[in-house]
Structure formats: structure tokens, C-alpha cells
Amino acid sequence: MKRQLLWGIALLAAACSTPPAEPTLKEAFADEFLVGTALNAAQIMGQDREAQVLIATHFNSIVAENCMKSEEIQPEEGKFDFSLSDPFVAFGEENDMFIIGHTLVWHSQLAPWFPFDKEGNKVSREVMIERLKSHITTLVSRYRGRIQGWDVVNEAILEDGTLRPTPFLEIIGEDYLELAFQFAHEADPDAELYYNDYSMASEGKRNRVVQLIRDLKAKGIRIDAVGMQNHMGMDYPAIEEFEKSLTAFAAEGVKVMITEWDITVLPTVRMGAEVSDRVAYAKQMNPYPDGMPDEVSQAWDERLRSFVDLYEKHADKISRVTAWGFSDGDSWRNDWPMPGRTDYPLLFDREKKLKPVVQEIINEKINNK
Ligand code: 9MR
């Protein structure tokens, strides 16, 4: 009896001395949607061990920021480089995460050989279809049953609602879209398939994406979700317009995913996320190299909150919210479209600390459960 009492006291003391685990992002939103982030090479390979640990703690979904783009994964025809994508997938599996492949068809970062023959002439439609099929089939079947969802086609539509003139459109024609989804589906019938794009709040793009969903569905081709990249600034997009697109896509019977989330606090040089845009550095466009003034930081917090409110309002339609990167220092925003700026667009700061506003949101949600 005495011994039992002593054990009891010892256990109680041990329990009291272990600080309660801090609530995490993925726990806070567990009833609503997955919370994801994009991984860079240092995070995948564990050189950035601190980030790896925090990513595993806070996120339950990951996407490859760059290592599955065609110029990286198939730099020469038939020569695939899986040296980053394999450990990326393994990391997701070890941590029980929902893994997204990004991206099978994209005009940007397209392997240079893709549309040309050995003489440097454009290949025929048949050859381009064969290359498209081989690229998609190789990737999707390698990770069959392990990658749960693919960004099949990325950024194929312009803001005016026309199809972007890419080598795929020029050489194959409009049906490259349905072919891409079909090839992906054949390679892994259980994988979810997505169309992913930026500037989704624009009316032209909204309508054309709706049309794309209808076209695919009318042909019996699988599409599970629309990925709304949410690369935003302090003054764009208008939240109402973003919401209109979100509800318009969901009304077509697909899920919505917020796929590439970040808020730049810097003066707008370009809206959207056209990777090829480049503007020379100008000091006055980099106003916060040493930190954000309080009022700017508060405005950023408010914008974050207004979008979190929107996602929660539509949690029945949204299956995942993914930040485009882990901490501020990693973000592509620091160099786009103007290199060398200091931005603060993500959920974790440069010291890899959760931003106070994010911690507040987590606490509010956990306390309300
Ligand atoms: O964040 C990515 C950056 O590191 C790359 O240099 C760039 C080009 O590959 O792509 C960035 O990610 C883009 C994503 O793949 C598609 N939507 C726009 C993203 C930001 O440019």
C-alpha cells in the first residue's frame, strides 16, 4: 500500500514536471482541413534539421517546392533524377502526411529538351503526346499509392480566360489538358488529381477554370480539386472576389485547396506569380530590411486573420491549406519579381519561430474545442 502510494506520488511528480505539449497548427485545424507546407532541398535532406522537426510537428501535408518540376526531375530525355523526390516522399510517409506531387505539366521550368528534336525543331504532336505520357506515367507510377494527390496541370490559363500559349498547347492543342489528367489517372487510379493556378480571383480565370472542370467531367475524366494558389499582397486580391471563385469551383462538385499561401507585405511590383517576371532592385521597394514596424505587422496579422476566417467559413469545401514555404527566410517572395528584398510572408519568422498571431489563432481554436 505504502509502495503504491509512493509510486503514485512519483508518477504525479513526473507528470507535473513535463511541460504540456504546445498545441500545433495541425491540431488546431484538425476538424476543418489539412495544413501543409512546401519543402525545399535543405528541409528534405535534413540539412535544415530544425525546420524538419517543426514541419513534422505542425503540418500534416507536404508538397515539393521545386524538386518534381520537369527540368529538375527529367533534365534529359529518359534520365530521371529522383534524388530529392524519393526522400521527400519518405519524409512524408515517416510523418504520416498527405503528400502532394507538384507538378506534372507546367510551361515554366519545363525541361529545355521537352518540345524539341535533336535538330532543334519542334517535335510533332504525336511525339509531344508520347513525351507527356512518358513523363507523367514515370512519375505517377513510381509513387503510386504513396503520393495521394497531384497538381496535374499548373497555370495553364491566363487572367483573361484564354489558354496560356505553352509548348503543350502549341504542339498538341487544347486536348493536352484532358490527356494529362487521363495519363495521370491511368498511372494511379487512386490518386487525386488537381488543376492549380494563381490569380484565381480574376473573373476571366474563374470562368475558364469552371469551364475546364465541366469539360473534363463531361468526358468522364477525373478531377478532384482545384488548387487556388493564394499568393497575395496587402491589397490584392479582394477577398470577395477570391470567395466568388472558391464557391464557383466548389459548385462544380470539386474540392478546393488553398495550395500556395503567402502574403507579401512589400510594395506591389507585380501581382500574381508569373515566375519569369524580373524587375531590377530598387531600394525604396524594400522598406523593411531590418524588421517590420508594428503597424505594418498588425496589418499583416489582420489580413491573415481575414483569410483564415474565410477558409473556416468554407471549411466544408476546402480540404487543405498549404503555405508556400516554411519560414520567411526561405520564401521565393524575397526574390520575386525583384531580387534581394526582405519579406515576411509566411507563418514562421526568420528565426523559425511561429509568429505570435499564428500562436494566438492556434490557442483560440484549441480553447474553443
Ligand atoms: O517557390 C518556387 C521557387 O523556389 C522557384 O524558383 C520557382 C521556379 O521554379 O517556383 C516557385 O514556385 C512556384 C510554383 O511552383 C508555382 N506557382 C508559383 C510559385 C512561385 O513562383
Short mmCIF file of C-alpha atoms and ligand atoms in Angstrom, two decimals:
data_model
loop_
_atom_site.label_atom_id
_atom_site.label_comp_id
_atom_site.label_asym_id
_atom_site.label_seq_id
_atom_site.Cartn_x
_atom_site.Cartn_y
_atom_site.Cartn_z
CA MET A 1 0.00 0.00 0.00
CA LYS A 2 2.77 2.35 1.03
CA ARG A 3 4.75 1.41 -2.03
CA GLN A 4 1.72 2.10 -4.27
CA LEU A 5 1.33 5.49 -2.69
CA LEU A 6 4.98 6.29 -3.34
CA TRP A 7 4.61 5.21 -6.97
CA GLY A 8 1.55 7.38 -7.31
CA ILE A 9 3.39 10.40 -5.96
CA ALA A 10 6.37 9.72 -8.24
CA LEU A 11 4.14 9.46 -11.32
CA LEU A 12 2.28 12.61 -10.40
CA ALA A 13 5.57 14.48 -9.95
CA ALA A 14 6.83 13.24 -13.32
CA ALA A 15 3.61 14.34 -15.00
CA CYS A 16 3.84 17.78 -13.40
CA SER A 17 7.47 18.28 -14.39
CA THR A 18 6.81 17.55 -18.11
CA PRO A 19 5.51 20.75 -19.64
CA PRO A 20 2.27 20.16 -21.57
CA ALA A 21 2.95 19.87 -25.31
CA GLU A 22 2.28 23.14 -27.13
CA PRO A 23 -0.81 22.87 -29.35
CA THR A 24 0.08 22.66 -33.02
CA LEU A 25 -1.29 24.06 -36.26
CA LYS A 26 -2.49 20.67 -37.46
CA GLU A 27 -4.32 20.02 -34.18
CA ALA A 28 -5.95 23.44 -34.26
CA PHE A 29 -7.43 22.85 -37.72
CA ALA A 30 -7.92 19.08 -37.42
CA ASP A 31 -11.71 19.31 -37.76
CA GLU A 32 -11.52 21.57 -40.82
CA PHE A 33 -8.72 20.89 -43.27
CA LEU A 34 -5.19 19.62 -43.67
CA VAL A 35 -2.46 22.17 -43.05
CA GLY A 36 0.50 21.89 -45.39
CA THR A 37 3.79 23.43 -46.37
CA ALA A 38 6.17 23.29 -49.33
CA LEU A 39 9.58 21.70 -48.73
CA ASN A 40 12.88 22.91 -50.17
CA ALA A 41 16.01 20.79 -50.67
CA ALA A 42 17.62 21.61 -47.31
CA GLN A 43 14.45 20.60 -45.50
CA ILE A 44 14.07 17.39 -47.50
CA MET A 45 17.69 16.34 -46.96
CA GLY A 46 17.73 17.28 -43.28
CA GLN A 47 20.43 19.96 -43.58
CA ASP A 48 17.81 22.21 -42.06
CA ARG A 49 17.04 19.83 -39.21
CA GLU A 50 15.32 22.45 -37.08
CA ALA A 51 12.83 23.17 -39.85
CA GLN A 52 12.30 19.45 -40.44
CA VAL A 53 11.32 18.88 -36.82
CA LEU A 54 8.95 21.85 -36.76
CA ILE A 55 7.39 20.86 -40.07
CA ALA A 56 6.71 17.36 -38.74
CA THR A 57 5.23 18.88 -35.58
CA HIS A 58 2.91 21.44 -37.15
CA PHE A 59 1.93 20.19 -40.62
CA ASN A 60 0.09 17.11 -41.85
CA SER A 61 0.60 17.65 -45.56
CA ILE A 62 3.64 18.46 -47.72
CA VAL A 63 4.32 19.44 -51.31
CA ALA A 64 7.66 19.61 -53.12
CA GLU A 65 8.51 23.25 -53.81
CA ASN A 66 10.83 22.52 -56.74
CA CYS A 67 12.25 19.01 -56.94
CA MET A 68 9.48 17.46 -59.03
CA LYS A 69 9.41 20.11 -61.75
CA SER A 70 10.30 18.66 -65.14
CA GLU A 71 13.67 20.42 -65.59
CA GLU A 72 14.78 19.02 -62.22
CA ILE A 73 13.28 15.56 -62.35
CA GLN A 74 13.82 14.75 -66.05
CA PRO A 75 16.71 17.05 -67.06
CA GLU A 76 17.47 14.89 -70.11
CA GLU A 77 15.01 12.80 -72.02
CA GLY A 78 14.62 9.48 -70.25
CA LYS A 79 17.10 10.41 -67.50
CA PHE A 80 15.21 10.93 -64.28
CA ASP A 81 16.65 12.32 -61.09
CA PHE A 82 14.77 11.12 -58.04
CA SER A 83 17.49 12.08 -55.55
CA LEU A 84 15.27 14.65 -53.86
CA SER A 85 11.80 13.38 -54.67
CA ASP A 86 12.43 9.95 -53.07
CA PRO A 87 13.49 11.36 -49.67
CA PHE A 88 10.69 13.93 -49.94
CA VAL A 89 8.11 11.16 -50.19
CA ALA A 90 9.85 9.11 -47.50
CA PHE A 91 9.73 12.10 -45.12
CA GLY A 92 6.00 12.45 -45.69
CA GLU A 93 5.42 8.76 -45.08
CA GLU A 94 7.53 8.69 -41.92
CA ASN A 95 5.41 11.51 -40.55
CA ASP A 96 2.08 10.19 -41.75
CA MET A 97 1.45 13.16 -44.03
CA PHE A 98 -0.80 13.74 -47.03
CA ILE A 99 1.75 14.05 -49.84
CA ILE A 100 1.26 16.19 -52.95
CA GLY A 101 3.26 15.94 -56.16
CA HIS A 102 3.95 19.29 -57.84
CA THR A 103 3.75 19.47 -60.80
CA LEU A 104 3.33 17.24 -63.86
CA VAL A 105 2.61 19.79 -66.57
CA TRP A 106 3.93 23.35 -66.35
CA HIS A 107 5.24 25.70 -69.05
CA SER A 108 7.76 27.17 -66.58
CA GLN A 109 10.82 25.19 -65.52
CA LEU A 110 9.97 22.89 -68.41
CA ALA A 111 12.97 20.72 -69.24
CA PRO A 112 14.53 22.50 -72.25
CA TRP A 113 14.65 19.35 -74.41
CA PHE A 114 10.92 18.64 -73.99
CA PRO A 115 9.42 20.31 -77.08
CA PHE A 116 12.42 19.93 -79.44
CA ASP A 117 14.01 17.20 -81.51
CA LYS A 118 17.78 16.70 -81.86
CA GLU A 119 17.97 19.25 -84.68
CA GLY A 120 16.28 21.85 -82.52
CA ASN A 121 12.96 21.73 -84.38
CA LYS A 122 9.63 21.50 -82.59
CA VAL A 123 8.52 17.90 -82.27
CA SER A 124 5.29 16.62 -83.81
CA ARG A 125 2.00 16.34 -81.91
CA GLU A 126 2.48 12.57 -81.67
CA VAL A 127 5.97 12.87 -80.18
CA MET A 128 4.87 15.58 -77.74
CA ILE A 129 1.97 13.41 -76.56
CA GLU A 130 4.35 10.49 -76.16
CA ARG A 131 6.74 12.63 -74.08
CA LEU A 132 3.88 13.97 -71.99
CA LYS A 133 2.65 10.45 -71.37
CA SER A 134 6.08 9.07 -70.53
CA HIS A 135 6.85 11.94 -68.11
CA ILE A 136 3.52 11.65 -66.29
CA THR A 137 3.46 7.86 -66.24
CA THR A 138 7.02 7.57 -64.90
CA LEU A 139 6.41 9.97 -62.02
CA VAL A 140 2.91 8.93 -61.03
CA SER A 141 3.57 5.20 -61.20
CA ARG A 142 6.84 5.50 -59.24
CA TYR A 143 4.89 6.97 -56.33
CA ARG A 144 1.65 5.06 -56.89
CA GLY A 145 -0.17 4.63 -53.59
CA ARG A 146 2.36 6.88 -51.83
CA ILE A 147 1.65 10.33 -53.28
CA GLN A 148 -2.03 10.97 -52.59
CA GLY A 149 -2.61 13.93 -54.89
CA TRP A 150 -1.00 15.54 -57.95
CA ASP A 151 -1.01 19.04 -59.34
CA VAL A 152 -1.52 17.63 -62.81
CA VAL A 153 -1.61 20.89 -64.74
CA ASN A 154 -0.23 24.14 -63.37
CA GLU A 155 -1.02 27.68 -64.57
CA ALA A 156 -2.49 26.85 -67.97
CA ILE A 157 -4.99 29.71 -68.02
CA LEU A 158 -4.41 33.47 -68.32
CA GLU A 159 -6.33 36.10 -66.43
CA ASP A 160 -8.42 37.00 -69.48
CA GLY A 161 -9.65 33.41 -69.57
CA THR A 162 -7.68 32.30 -72.63
CA LEU A 163 -5.38 29.31 -72.56
CA ARG A 164 -1.75 30.22 -72.00
CA PRO A 165 0.34 29.74 -75.12
CA THR A 166 2.66 26.98 -73.93
CA PRO A 167 4.58 24.35 -75.93
CA PHE A 168 1.88 21.88 -74.86
CA LEU A 169 -0.92 23.99 -76.30
CA GLU A 170 1.01 24.95 -79.42
CA ILE A 171 2.17 21.45 -80.31
CA ILE A 172 -0.64 19.24 -79.00
CA GLY A 173 -3.65 21.56 -78.93
CA GLU A 174 -6.30 22.11 -76.27
CA ASP A 175 -6.71 18.42 -75.59
CA TYR A 176 -3.33 18.28 -73.86
CA LEU A 177 -5.28 19.19 -70.71
CA GLU A 178 -7.53 16.16 -70.78
CA LEU A 179 -4.67 13.91 -71.94
CA ALA A 180 -2.59 14.97 -68.94
CA PHE A 181 -5.38 14.13 -66.48
CA GLN A 182 -6.08 10.86 -68.27
CA PHE A 183 -2.43 9.73 -68.25
CA ALA A 184 -2.14 10.57 -64.55
CA HIS A 185 -5.30 8.65 -63.76
CA GLU A 186 -4.13 5.59 -65.69
CA ALA A 187 -0.83 5.58 -63.80
CA ASP A 188 -2.50 5.69 -60.37
CA PRO A 189 -6.29 5.25 -60.40
CA ASP A 190 -6.49 6.07 -56.68
CA ALA A 191 -4.56 9.35 -56.75
CA GLU A 192 -6.41 12.64 -56.50
CA LEU A 193 -5.88 14.96 -59.47
CA TYR A 194 -5.84 18.75 -59.35
CA TYR A 195 -5.76 21.81 -61.59
CA ASN A 196 -3.63 24.50 -59.88
CA ASP A 197 -3.30 28.22 -60.68
CA TYR A 198 -2.68 31.72 -59.32
CA SER A 199 -4.74 34.95 -59.63
CA MET A 200 -7.85 32.83 -59.26
CA ALA A 201 -9.91 35.79 -58.08
CA SER A 202 -9.95 37.25 -61.58
CA GLU A 203 -13.25 36.77 -63.35
CA GLY A 204 -11.77 35.57 -66.62
CA LYS A 205 -9.72 32.88 -64.96
CA ARG A 206 -12.60 31.88 -62.69
CA ASN A 207 -14.92 31.29 -65.64
CA ARG A 208 -12.34 29.40 -67.67
CA VAL A 209 -11.46 27.11 -64.73
CA VAL A 210 -15.17 26.36 -64.27
CA GLN A 211 -15.30 25.54 -67.98
CA LEU A 212 -12.28 23.25 -67.66
CA ILE A 213 -13.89 21.32 -64.79
CA ARG A 214 -17.09 20.94 -66.82
CA ASP A 215 -15.22 19.80 -69.93
CA LEU A 216 -13.24 17.19 -68.02
CA LYS A 217 -16.27 15.91 -66.17
CA ALA A 218 -18.36 15.77 -69.36
CA LYS A 219 -15.71 13.49 -70.84
CA GLY A 220 -15.65 11.32 -67.74
CA ILE A 221 -12.13 12.41 -66.82
CA ARG A 222 -11.21 12.54 -63.16
CA ILE A 223 -10.56 15.89 -61.49
CA ASP A 224 -10.83 16.03 -57.70
CA ALA A 225 -9.93 19.56 -56.77
CA VAL A 226 -8.94 23.00 -57.89
CA GLY A 227 -5.80 24.35 -56.28
CA MET A 228 -6.16 28.06 -55.60
CA GLN A 229 -2.67 29.41 -55.18
CA ASN A 230 -3.09 32.16 -52.67
CA HIS A 231 -0.01 34.29 -53.39
CA MET A 232 -1.35 37.59 -52.17
CA GLY A 233 -0.37 41.09 -51.23
CA MET A 234 -1.77 43.51 -48.70
CA ASP A 235 -4.11 44.98 -51.31
CA TYR A 236 -4.88 42.07 -53.61
CA PRO A 237 -6.90 40.01 -54.18
CA ALA A 238 -10.19 41.44 -52.94
CA ILE A 239 -11.40 38.82 -50.51
CA GLU A 240 -14.93 38.93 -52.00
CA GLU A 241 -13.61 38.09 -55.47
CA PHE A 242 -11.49 35.27 -54.09
CA GLU A 243 -14.55 33.93 -52.30
CA LYS A 244 -16.61 34.09 -55.51
CA SER A 245 -14.08 31.86 -57.24
CA LEU A 246 -13.88 29.49 -54.30
CA THR A 247 -17.64 28.97 -54.24
CA ALA A 248 -17.85 28.81 -58.04
CA PHE A 249 -15.34 25.94 -58.15
CA ALA A 250 -16.96 24.08 -55.28
CA ALA A 251 -20.34 24.41 -57.00
CA GLU A 252 -18.92 22.30 -59.84
CA GLY A 253 -18.56 19.38 -57.44
CA VAL A 254 -14.81 19.52 -56.79
CA LYS A 255 -12.92 20.25 -53.62
CA VAL A 256 -10.96 23.46 -53.23
CA MET A 257 -7.40 23.51 -51.94
CA ILE A 258 -5.56 26.62 -50.93
CA THR A 259 -2.31 25.44 -52.41
CA GLU A 260 0.33 28.15 -52.30
CA TRP A 261 -0.38 30.51 -49.46
CA ASP A 262 1.70 33.59 -48.62
CA ILE A 263 1.12 37.30 -48.02
CA THR A 264 3.81 39.68 -49.17
CA VAL A 265 4.00 42.81 -47.06
CA LEU A 266 6.22 44.63 -49.57
CA PRO A 267 5.08 47.26 -52.06
CA THR A 268 3.46 45.60 -55.05
CA VAL A 269 5.72 45.33 -58.06
CA ARG A 270 3.72 42.60 -59.81
CA MET A 271 0.54 40.82 -58.83
CA GLY A 272 0.06 37.11 -59.41
CA ALA A 273 3.04 34.76 -59.56
CA GLU A 274 4.43 34.77 -63.10
CA VAL A 275 7.84 33.28 -62.33
CA SER A 276 9.53 34.82 -65.38
CA ASP A 277 8.79 38.42 -64.27
CA ARG A 278 12.03 40.20 -63.32
CA VAL A 279 12.43 43.78 -62.14
CA ALA A 280 15.73 45.42 -61.13
CA TYR A 281 16.30 46.04 -57.41
CA ALA A 282 15.19 49.44 -56.12
CA LYS A 283 15.90 50.38 -52.50
CA GLN A 284 12.60 52.20 -52.00
CA MET A 285 10.76 48.99 -52.86
CA ASN A 286 12.47 47.22 -49.96
CA PRO A 287 11.22 49.25 -47.00
CA TYR A 288 11.69 46.75 -44.12
CA PRO A 289 15.17 45.22 -44.39
CA ASP A 290 15.59 45.22 -40.59
CA GLY A 291 12.09 44.23 -39.47
CA MET A 292 8.50 45.37 -39.84
CA PRO A 293 7.19 48.40 -37.97
CA ASP A 294 4.39 47.47 -35.55
CA GLU A 295 1.58 48.95 -37.61
CA VAL A 296 2.69 47.05 -40.71
CA SER A 297 2.96 43.84 -38.76
CA GLN A 298 -0.53 44.39 -37.32
CA ALA A 299 -1.97 44.99 -40.78
CA TRP A 300 -0.37 41.74 -41.96
CA ASP A 301 -1.88 39.90 -38.97
CA GLU A 302 -5.32 41.27 -39.80
CA ARG A 303 -5.06 40.19 -43.40
CA LEU A 304 -4.01 36.72 -42.31
CA ARG A 305 -6.96 36.55 -39.93
CA SER A 306 -9.46 37.66 -42.56
CA PHE A 307 -8.35 34.86 -44.88
CA VAL A 308 -8.32 32.27 -42.09
CA ASP A 309 -11.90 33.34 -41.33
CA LEU A 310 -12.78 32.82 -44.98
CA TYR A 311 -11.25 29.34 -45.05
CA GLU A 312 -13.13 28.41 -41.89
CA LYS A 313 -16.38 29.72 -43.29
CA HIS A 314 -15.90 27.40 -46.26
CA ALA A 315 -14.27 24.51 -44.43
CA ASP A 316 -16.86 22.15 -45.95
CA LYS A 317 -15.42 22.95 -49.39
CA ILE A 318 -11.73 23.25 -48.53
CA SER A 319 -9.73 20.09 -47.89
CA ARG A 320 -6.25 21.59 -47.45
CA VAL A 321 -4.49 24.89 -46.83
CA THR A 322 -0.79 24.84 -47.75
CA ALA A 323 1.71 27.62 -47.08
CA TRP A 324 4.24 28.13 -49.87
CA GLY A 325 7.27 27.55 -47.68
CA PHE A 326 8.03 27.17 -44.00
CA SER A 327 9.76 30.32 -42.71
CA ASP A 328 10.15 33.89 -44.00
CA GLY A 329 13.81 33.47 -44.89
CA ASP A 330 13.04 30.55 -47.23
CA SER A 331 10.35 32.27 -49.25
CA TRP A 332 10.58 32.86 -53.01
CA ARG A 333 8.96 36.22 -52.20
CA ASN A 334 12.29 37.69 -51.11
CA ASP A 335 13.44 37.48 -54.72
CA TRP A 336 10.35 37.83 -56.86
CA PRO A 337 9.94 39.78 -59.03
CA MET A 338 12.71 41.91 -57.58
CA PRO A 339 15.77 40.12 -56.18
CA GLY A 340 17.23 40.88 -52.76
CA ARG A 341 14.22 42.19 -50.82
CA THR A 342 13.33 41.25 -47.24
CA ASP A 343 9.78 39.94 -46.98
CA TYR A 344 7.70 38.47 -44.15
CA PRO A 345 5.12 36.33 -45.97
CA LEU A 346 4.88 33.05 -44.03
CA LEU A 347 3.68 31.54 -40.75
CA PHE A 348 7.15 31.16 -39.19
CA ASP A 349 9.66 34.03 -38.95
CA ARG A 350 13.33 34.07 -39.93
CA GLU A 351 14.31 32.54 -36.59
CA LYS A 352 11.87 29.70 -37.37
CA LYS A 353 9.56 30.82 -34.58
CA LEU A 354 5.81 30.60 -35.01
CA LYS A 355 4.56 34.17 -35.47
CA PRO A 356 2.63 35.45 -32.43
CA VAL A 357 -0.58 35.90 -34.42
CA VAL A 358 -0.43 32.27 -35.57
CA GLN A 359 0.14 31.13 -31.99
CA GLU A 360 -2.87 33.21 -30.94
CA ILE A 361 -5.06 31.64 -33.61
CA ILE A 362 -3.96 28.15 -32.56
CA ASN A 363 -4.70 28.89 -28.90
CA GLU A 364 -8.11 30.39 -29.68
CA LYS A 365 -9.08 27.36 -31.71
CA ILE A 366 -7.84 24.82 -29.17
CA ASN A 367 -9.60 26.65 -26.33
CA ASN A 368 -12.86 26.71 -28.29
CA LYS A 369 -12.86 22.99 -28.99
O1 9MR B 1 8.90 28.82 -54.91
C1 9MR B 1 9.41 28.35 -56.14
C2 9MR B 1 10.79 28.95 -56.40
O2 9MR B 1 11.72 28.48 -55.45
C3 9MR B 1 11.23 28.58 -57.80
O3 9MR B 1 12.45 29.26 -58.11
C4 9MR B 1 10.17 28.95 -58.83
C5 9MR B 1 10.53 28.42 -60.20
O4 9MR B 1 10.57 27.03 -60.23
O5 9MR B 1 8.93 28.37 -58.48
C6 9MR B 1 8.44 28.75 -57.23
O6 9MR B 1 7.20 28.12 -57.00
C7 9MR B 1 6.13 28.46 -57.88
C8 9MR B 1 5.23 27.25 -58.02
O7 9MR B 1 5.98 26.14 -58.41
C9 9MR B 1 4.09 27.51 -58.96
N1 9MR B 1 3.35 28.69 -58.61
C10 9MR B 1 4.14 29.89 -58.36
C11 9MR B 1 5.24 29.59 -57.34
C12 9MR B 1 6.02 30.84 -57.01
O8 9MR B 1 6.69 31.30 -58.13
#
